[in-house]
Coordinates of C-alpha atoms and ligand atoms in Angstrom, one line a residue:
R27 CA -5.2 10.7 -6.0
I28 CA -7.8 9.6 -8.8
S29 CA -10.1 8.1 -5.9
D30 CA -9.8 11.0 -3.4
E31 CA -13.6 11.2 -3.4
I32 CA -13.8 7.7 -2.2
Y33 CA -11.5 8.1 0.4
H34 CA -12.9 11.1 1.7
K35 CA -16.4 9.5 2.6
L36 CA -14.5 6.6 4.7
E37 CA -11.7 8.6 6.2
C38 CA -13.1 12.2 6.6
E39 CA -16.0 11.3 9.0
A40 CA -14.0 9.5 11.1
Y41 CA -11.2 12.3 11.0
K42 CA -13.5 15.0 11.6
K43 CA -14.7 13.9 15.0
F44 CA -11.3 13.7 16.4
S45 CA -9.8 16.8 14.6
K46 CA -9.3 18.5 17.8
E47 CA -8.1 15.8 20.0
I48 CA -5.5 13.8 18.0
K49 CA -2.2 14.5 16.1
F50 CA -2.6 13.2 12.8
E51 CA 0.9 12.4 12.5
E52 CA 0.7 10.1 15.0
F53 CA -2.0 8.2 13.6
V54 CA 0.0 7.5 10.4
I55 CA -0.3 4.1 10.3
P56 CA -4.1 3.6 11.1
R57 CA -4.6 6.2 8.4
M58 CA -2.4 4.1 5.9
I59 CA -4.5 0.9 6.9
A60 CA -7.6 2.9 6.0
R61 CA -6.3 3.9 2.9
L62 CA -5.5 0.6 1.9
I63 CA -8.6 -1.1 2.7
T64 CA -10.3 1.5 0.4
R65 CA -8.0 1.0 -2.4
L66 CA -8.5 -2.8 -2.2
N67 CA -12.0 -2.3 -2.8
I68 CA -11.3 -0.3 -5.7
D69 CA -8.4 -2.2 -7.6
G70 CA -7.8 -5.3 -5.5
G71 CA -4.4 -4.5 -4.8
Q72 CA -3.5 -4.3 -8.3
P73 CA -3.0 -0.6 -9.4
E74 CA -2.8 0.2 -13.1
H75 CA 0.0 2.9 -12.7
D76 CA 3.1 2.2 -11.0
L77 CA 4.4 4.7 -8.9
C78 CA 8.2 3.9 -9.9
I79 CA 8.4 5.9 -13.0
N80 CA 11.5 4.3 -14.6
V81 CA 10.4 0.8 -14.2
P82 CA 10.6 -0.9 -17.9
K83 CA 7.2 -1.9 -19.1
S84 CA 8.7 -5.6 -19.7
I85 CA 9.0 -6.1 -16.3
D86 CA 6.3 -8.0 -14.3
R87 CA 4.4 -5.9 -11.9
R88 CA 3.9 -6.7 -8.7
T89 CA 0.5 -6.6 -6.6
W90 CA -0.5 -6.3 -3.0
Y91 CA -0.5 -9.7 -2.6
D92 CA 2.9 -10.4 -3.4
L93 CA 3.8 -8.5 -0.2
L94 CA 5.2 -10.4 2.9
G95 CA 3.6 -9.5 6.1
H96 CA 5.7 -10.9 8.5
R97 CA 3.0 -11.6 11.0
D98 CA 4.5 -14.3 12.9
E99 CA 7.6 -12.7 13.5
I100 CA 5.6 -9.4 14.4
I101 CA 4.0 -10.6 17.6
C102 CA 7.5 -12.1 18.4
S103 CA 9.4 -8.8 18.4
D104 CA 8.7 -6.5 21.6
R105 CA 9.8 -3.5 18.9
H106 CA 6.9 -4.3 16.3
L107 CA 4.4 -6.0 18.8
N108 CA 4.5 -2.5 20.5
V109 CA 3.5 -0.3 17.5
W110 CA 0.9 -3.0 16.5
L111 CA -0.9 -2.7 20.0
K112 CA -0.7 1.2 19.5
T113 CA -2.1 0.9 16.0
I114 CA -4.8 -1.3 16.8
K115 CA -5.9 0.9 19.9
Q116 CA -6.1 3.8 17.5
I117 CA -8.0 2.1 14.6
E118 CA -10.7 1.2 17.4
L119 CA -10.7 5.2 18.3
L120 CA -10.9 6.1 14.7
F121 CA -12.9 3.3 12.9
K122 CA -14.7 1.6 15.7
D123 CA -15.8 -1.8 14.5
K124 CA -15.6 -0.8 11.0
F125 CA -12.7 -3.0 10.2
N126 CA -14.0 -6.3 12.4
N127 CA -14.0 -8.6 9.8
I128 CA -10.7 -7.8 8.3
D129 CA -7.5 -9.3 9.4
L130 CA -5.7 -6.1 10.2
L131 CA -2.5 -7.7 11.8
E132 CA -1.5 -9.1 7.8
I133 CA -2.0 -5.3 6.5
F134 CA -0.2 -3.8 9.2
G135 CA 2.7 -6.0 8.9
K136 CA 2.8 -5.4 5.0
I137 CA 2.8 -1.8 5.5
L138 CA 5.0 -1.4 8.4
I139 CA 7.9 -3.6 6.7
N140 CA 7.3 -2.0 2.9
R141 CA 6.4 1.5 3.5
F142 CA 8.5 4.2 2.0
R143 CA 9.4 7.4 3.2
V144 CA 8.2 10.0 0.4
G145 CA 8.6 13.8 -0.1
F146 CA 11.2 14.7 2.6
I147 CA 12.5 17.9 3.7
E148 CA 16.0 18.3 4.7
N149 CA 16.8 19.3 8.5
L150 CA 20.3 19.2 9.6
F151 CA 19.3 18.9 13.6
N152 CA 16.4 16.2 13.2
G153 CA 17.9 14.4 10.3
R154 CA 15.5 14.0 7.2
L155 CA 12.2 14.4 7.9
A156 CA 9.6 12.4 6.0
I157 CA 6.3 14.1 5.0
G158 CA 4.6 11.2 3.9
W159 CA 4.5 7.2 3.1
A160 CA 4.0 5.3 0.2
I161 CA 4.2 1.6 -0.8
Y162 CA 5.7 0.9 -4.0
L163 CA 4.7 -2.8 -5.0
T164 CA 7.2 -3.5 -8.1
T165 CA 10.2 -2.2 -6.3
S166 CA 9.5 -3.6 -2.6
R167 CA 10.7 -6.8 -4.1
F168 CA 14.7 -5.9 -4.1
N169 CA 16.7 -7.5 -1.3
H170 CA 18.8 -5.5 0.8
S171 CA 22.5 -5.2 0.4
C172 CA 25.0 -3.0 2.3
Q173 CA 26.6 -2.3 -1.1
P174 CA 23.2 -1.7 -3.1
D175 CA 23.1 -1.9 -7.3
L176 CA 20.5 0.5 -7.1
L177 CA 19.5 4.0 -5.1
Q178 CA 16.0 4.5 -4.9
C179 CA 14.4 7.9 -4.4
S180 CA 11.1 9.9 -4.6
Y181 CA 11.0 13.4 -3.8
D182 CA 7.2 13.7 -4.8
I183 CA 5.1 10.8 -4.5
N184 CA 6.9 9.1 -7.6
M185 CA 9.8 7.0 -7.4
R186 CA 12.7 6.9 -9.4
L187 CA 15.5 4.2 -9.8
K188 CA 19.3 4.9 -10.0
F189 CA 22.2 2.6 -10.2
S190 CA 25.0 3.4 -7.6
D191 CA 27.5 2.9 -10.7
S192 CA 26.2 5.4 -13.4
N193 CA 27.3 2.9 -16.5
K194 CA 24.8 0.3 -15.8
I195 CA 21.4 0.6 -17.1
I196 CA 17.8 -1.2 -15.5
P197 CA 17.4 -4.4 -16.8
Q198 CA 14.7 -5.5 -19.2
T199 CA 13.7 -8.8 -17.9
T200 CA 11.9 -9.6 -14.6
L201 CA 14.6 -12.1 -13.8
E202 CA 17.7 -9.8 -14.2
F203 CA 15.4 -6.8 -12.3
D204 CA 14.7 -9.1 -9.4
K205 CA 18.6 -9.7 -8.9
L206 CA 19.0 -6.1 -8.0
T207 CA 19.6 -4.7 -4.5
V208 CA 18.9 -1.6 -2.8
S209 CA 19.8 -0.5 0.5
Y210 CA 16.9 -0.7 3.2
R211 CA 18.6 1.7 5.6
H212 CA 19.7 4.7 3.0
Q213 CA 16.4 4.6 0.7
N214 CA 15.5 7.8 -0.7
D215 CA 18.9 9.5 -0.4
F216 CA 20.5 10.4 -3.8
R217 CA 23.1 12.7 -1.7
L218 CA 25.2 10.0 -1.1
K219 CA 26.7 8.8 -4.3
S220 CA 29.3 6.1 -3.7
P221 CA 28.2 2.9 -2.6
L222 CA 31.0 3.0 -0.1
T223 CA 29.1 5.8 2.0
Y224 CA 26.0 3.4 2.3
V225 CA 28.0 0.9 4.5
P226 CA 26.3 1.1 8.1
N227 CA 28.3 0.8 11.3
R228 CA 27.6 -2.6 13.1
I229 CA 25.0 -1.2 15.8
Q230 CA 23.3 0.6 13.0
R231 CA 22.7 -2.5 11.1
R232 CA 22.0 -4.7 13.7
T233 CA 19.3 -2.4 14.2
F234 CA 17.5 -2.3 10.8
V235 CA 18.6 -6.0 10.2
S236 CA 16.3 -6.9 13.4
F237 CA 13.4 -4.6 12.1
F238 CA 13.4 -5.9 8.7
F239 CA 13.7 -9.4 9.7
F240 CA 16.4 -10.9 7.9
N241 CA 20.1 -11.4 8.1
C242 CA 22.3 -9.5 5.6
H243 CA 24.9 -11.7 3.8
C244 CA 26.9 -9.3 2.0
I245 CA 30.6 -9.0 2.6
Y246 CA 30.1 -6.0 5.1
C247 CA 28.0 -8.4 7.5
N248 CA 29.2 -12.0 6.9
D249 CA 31.8 -11.5 9.3
D250 CA 32.0 -9.9 12.4
L251 CA 35.7 -9.4 13.0
C252 CA 36.2 -8.4 9.6
N253 CA 33.5 -5.6 10.1
R254 CA 35.3 -4.6 13.2
Y255 CA 38.6 -3.9 11.0
D256 CA 36.8 -2.2 8.2
E257 CA 35.0 0.1 10.6
S258 CA 37.5 1.3 12.8
A259 CA 41.0 0.4 12.0
T260 CA 43.3 2.9 13.0
N261 CA 46.7 4.1 11.5
H262 CA 48.6 2.6 14.5
L263 CA 50.2 -0.7 14.2
C264 CA 50.4 -3.6 16.9
Y265 CA 54.0 -3.6 17.7
K266 CA 53.9 -7.3 17.8
C267 CA 52.0 -8.6 14.8
G268 CA 52.0 -5.3 12.7
N269 CA 48.2 -5.2 12.1
P270 CA 46.5 -2.1 12.3
L271 CA 45.1 -1.9 15.8
I272 CA 41.3 -0.8 16.4
L273 CA 39.6 2.0 18.0
Q274 CA 36.4 0.9 20.1
L275 CA 34.1 2.4 22.6
Y276 CA 35.0 2.3 26.6
S277 CA 32.3 1.0 28.7
Q278 CA 33.7 2.1 31.8
K279 CA 34.2 5.9 30.7
P280 CA 32.0 7.1 27.8
N281 CA 34.2 10.1 26.9
L282 CA 37.1 7.6 26.1
S283 CA 37.7 5.0 23.6
I284 CA 40.3 2.1 23.8
I285 CA 42.6 0.8 21.1
N286 CA 43.6 -2.6 21.3
C287 CA 44.6 -5.4 18.8
I288 CA 42.1 -8.1 17.2
S289 CA 44.3 -10.0 15.3
K290 CA 44.3 -13.7 15.7
N291 CA 48.0 -13.5 16.5
N292 CA 48.9 -15.6 19.2
S293 CA 51.1 -13.4 21.4
C294 CA 48.1 -10.8 21.2
Q295 CA 45.7 -10.5 23.4
T296 CA 42.4 -8.9 22.2
E297 CA 41.4 -7.9 25.8
Q298 CA 44.7 -5.6 26.4
I299 CA 44.1 -2.3 26.4
I300 CA 47.2 -0.7 24.7
D301 CA 45.9 3.1 24.5
Y302 CA 43.4 5.2 25.6
V303 CA 42.4 8.3 23.4
N304 CA 40.1 11.2 24.2
I305 CA 38.1 11.6 20.8
S306 CA 34.6 12.9 20.2
I307 CA 32.4 12.4 17.1
I308 CA 30.4 14.9 15.2
D309 CA 27.0 14.9 16.7
Y310 CA 25.5 18.2 15.3
T311 CA 25.6 20.2 18.7
E312 CA 29.1 21.8 17.3
Q313 CA 28.7 25.6 17.6
S314 CA 30.9 26.6 14.4
I315 CA 32.2 25.4 11.4
D316 CA 35.6 25.4 13.1
I317 CA 34.5 23.0 15.9
Y318 CA 33.4 20.5 13.0
E319 CA 36.3 20.9 11.3
E320 CA 38.5 20.6 14.4
K321 CA 36.7 17.1 15.3
L322 CA 37.2 15.8 12.0
S323 CA 40.9 16.5 12.0
N324 CA 41.4 15.1 15.4
I325 CA 39.6 11.6 14.2
Q326 CA 41.7 11.7 10.9
Q327 CA 44.9 11.5 12.8
I328 CA 44.0 8.2 14.4
L329 CA 42.0 6.3 12.0
H330 CA 43.0 4.4 8.8
E331 CA 42.0 6.4 5.6
N332 CA 39.6 3.7 4.5
S333 CA 37.9 3.4 8.0
I334 CA 34.1 3.0 7.7
L335 CA 34.0 6.0 11.1
L336 CA 36.0 8.0 9.2
L337 CA 33.9 7.9 6.0
Q338 CA 30.8 8.4 7.9
E339 CA 32.5 11.6 9.8
R340 CA 33.5 13.0 6.5
E341 CA 30.0 12.3 5.5
K342 CA 28.5 14.6 8.1
L343 CA 30.7 17.6 7.4
F344 CA 30.0 17.4 3.9
F345 CA 26.3 17.5 5.1
V346 CA 27.0 20.5 7.0
Y347 CA 28.4 22.3 4.1
Q348 CA 25.9 21.5 2.1
K349 CA 23.3 23.0 4.3
L350 CA 25.5 26.3 4.7
I351 CA 25.5 26.4 1.1
N352 CA 21.9 26.0 0.6
D353 CA 20.8 28.3 3.6
Ligands
ZN401 ZN1 -12.2 15.3 3.0
ZN402 ZN1 25.0 -6.1 4.8
ZN403 ZN1 48.8 -7.5 17.5

C-alpha cells in the first residue's frame, strides 16, 4: 500500500493495453509475480511490517529468501506444470521480455505454494470466494497438521492467529513458535471451532498433500486402514468379529454405497459386500431445509457417532443454517 505509486508505474502500463481483452481474475499469478519483483526492488524481500498482527515482537521474522519454491517438484507434477506453462504465457503477453533476466520459476513456485486467500466473501453455492491473495512470510513457516494448533485467518489483508484450544497463548520464543502447526486445507476459516471438524476425508487429504509436496504424518494420515474406520465407521457391527462395519463407495453403481468389514479378523473377508445402502450426501442442490435435514437424519441412522463423514455432514447443515440466519 505504501508503494502504490511504484507498482502503478510498472503494472498500469501493462494492464491498460489489455484491459478490454483479458479477465484480470485469470491473471492473478502473473500479477502477483510482477508485484513481487517490484517489491524485491524496494525492500529486498524483508518487509518492515509483518502482516500478521499478533506475532509477538520476540519472534524472528522470515524473509522472502526463507521460503521454499519447490521448483524441481513443480516441473515433475502435471498439475503444477500446467499452471506454470499458462503463467509463463500470460507473463509474456503482459510484460513482453521485461523479466527476461529473472528466474520466474523460482518466484512462481514460492507464490503458488505459500500464497494465502484473503478477504473472502461467503457464498453458499460456490464455497468461499477469495477476493485477493497474499503471502505472509513469518507464518508461512508453520507445518501442516490435520489437527492443527492454530487457526489462521485474514479478513482484510492482515492475518490473525488463533489457537484451536482457546486456553493456549502464542509462544514468545522462535523455537516454540516454529513448532506450531496449521491446517493447509482449512486456512482462513474461524467458523470451525473444533480441531475435529478440520479433519478432511482421505480423497481431500491426498489432493492437498500432493499439491503442497509433503506427506502428513499426523495420527489421521499415518494409517490408511485406521483412516477408513475413522472416516466411515457405521453403527452396524460385524456379526463375525464384532467390529463396526464401514461404509464405502460402490464403484459399479454410484448411487449405492456398500457396507463391509475391514477388520483383520481371519474369518472376515474385506472384499465381501455385506449390505447395499442407498444414501446420498448433502451437495447443496437440495431444494429446501427439510431435504437437508432428511438427508442428515438418514446418514445419522447408519454412521457411527464419531465418523468423520457424519461430522462433515453436520458441518454442512450448520453452514446452511448460518447462511439462512445471515440472509
Ligand atoms: Zn494505476
Ligand atoms: Zn494429517
Ligand atoms: Zn468382521
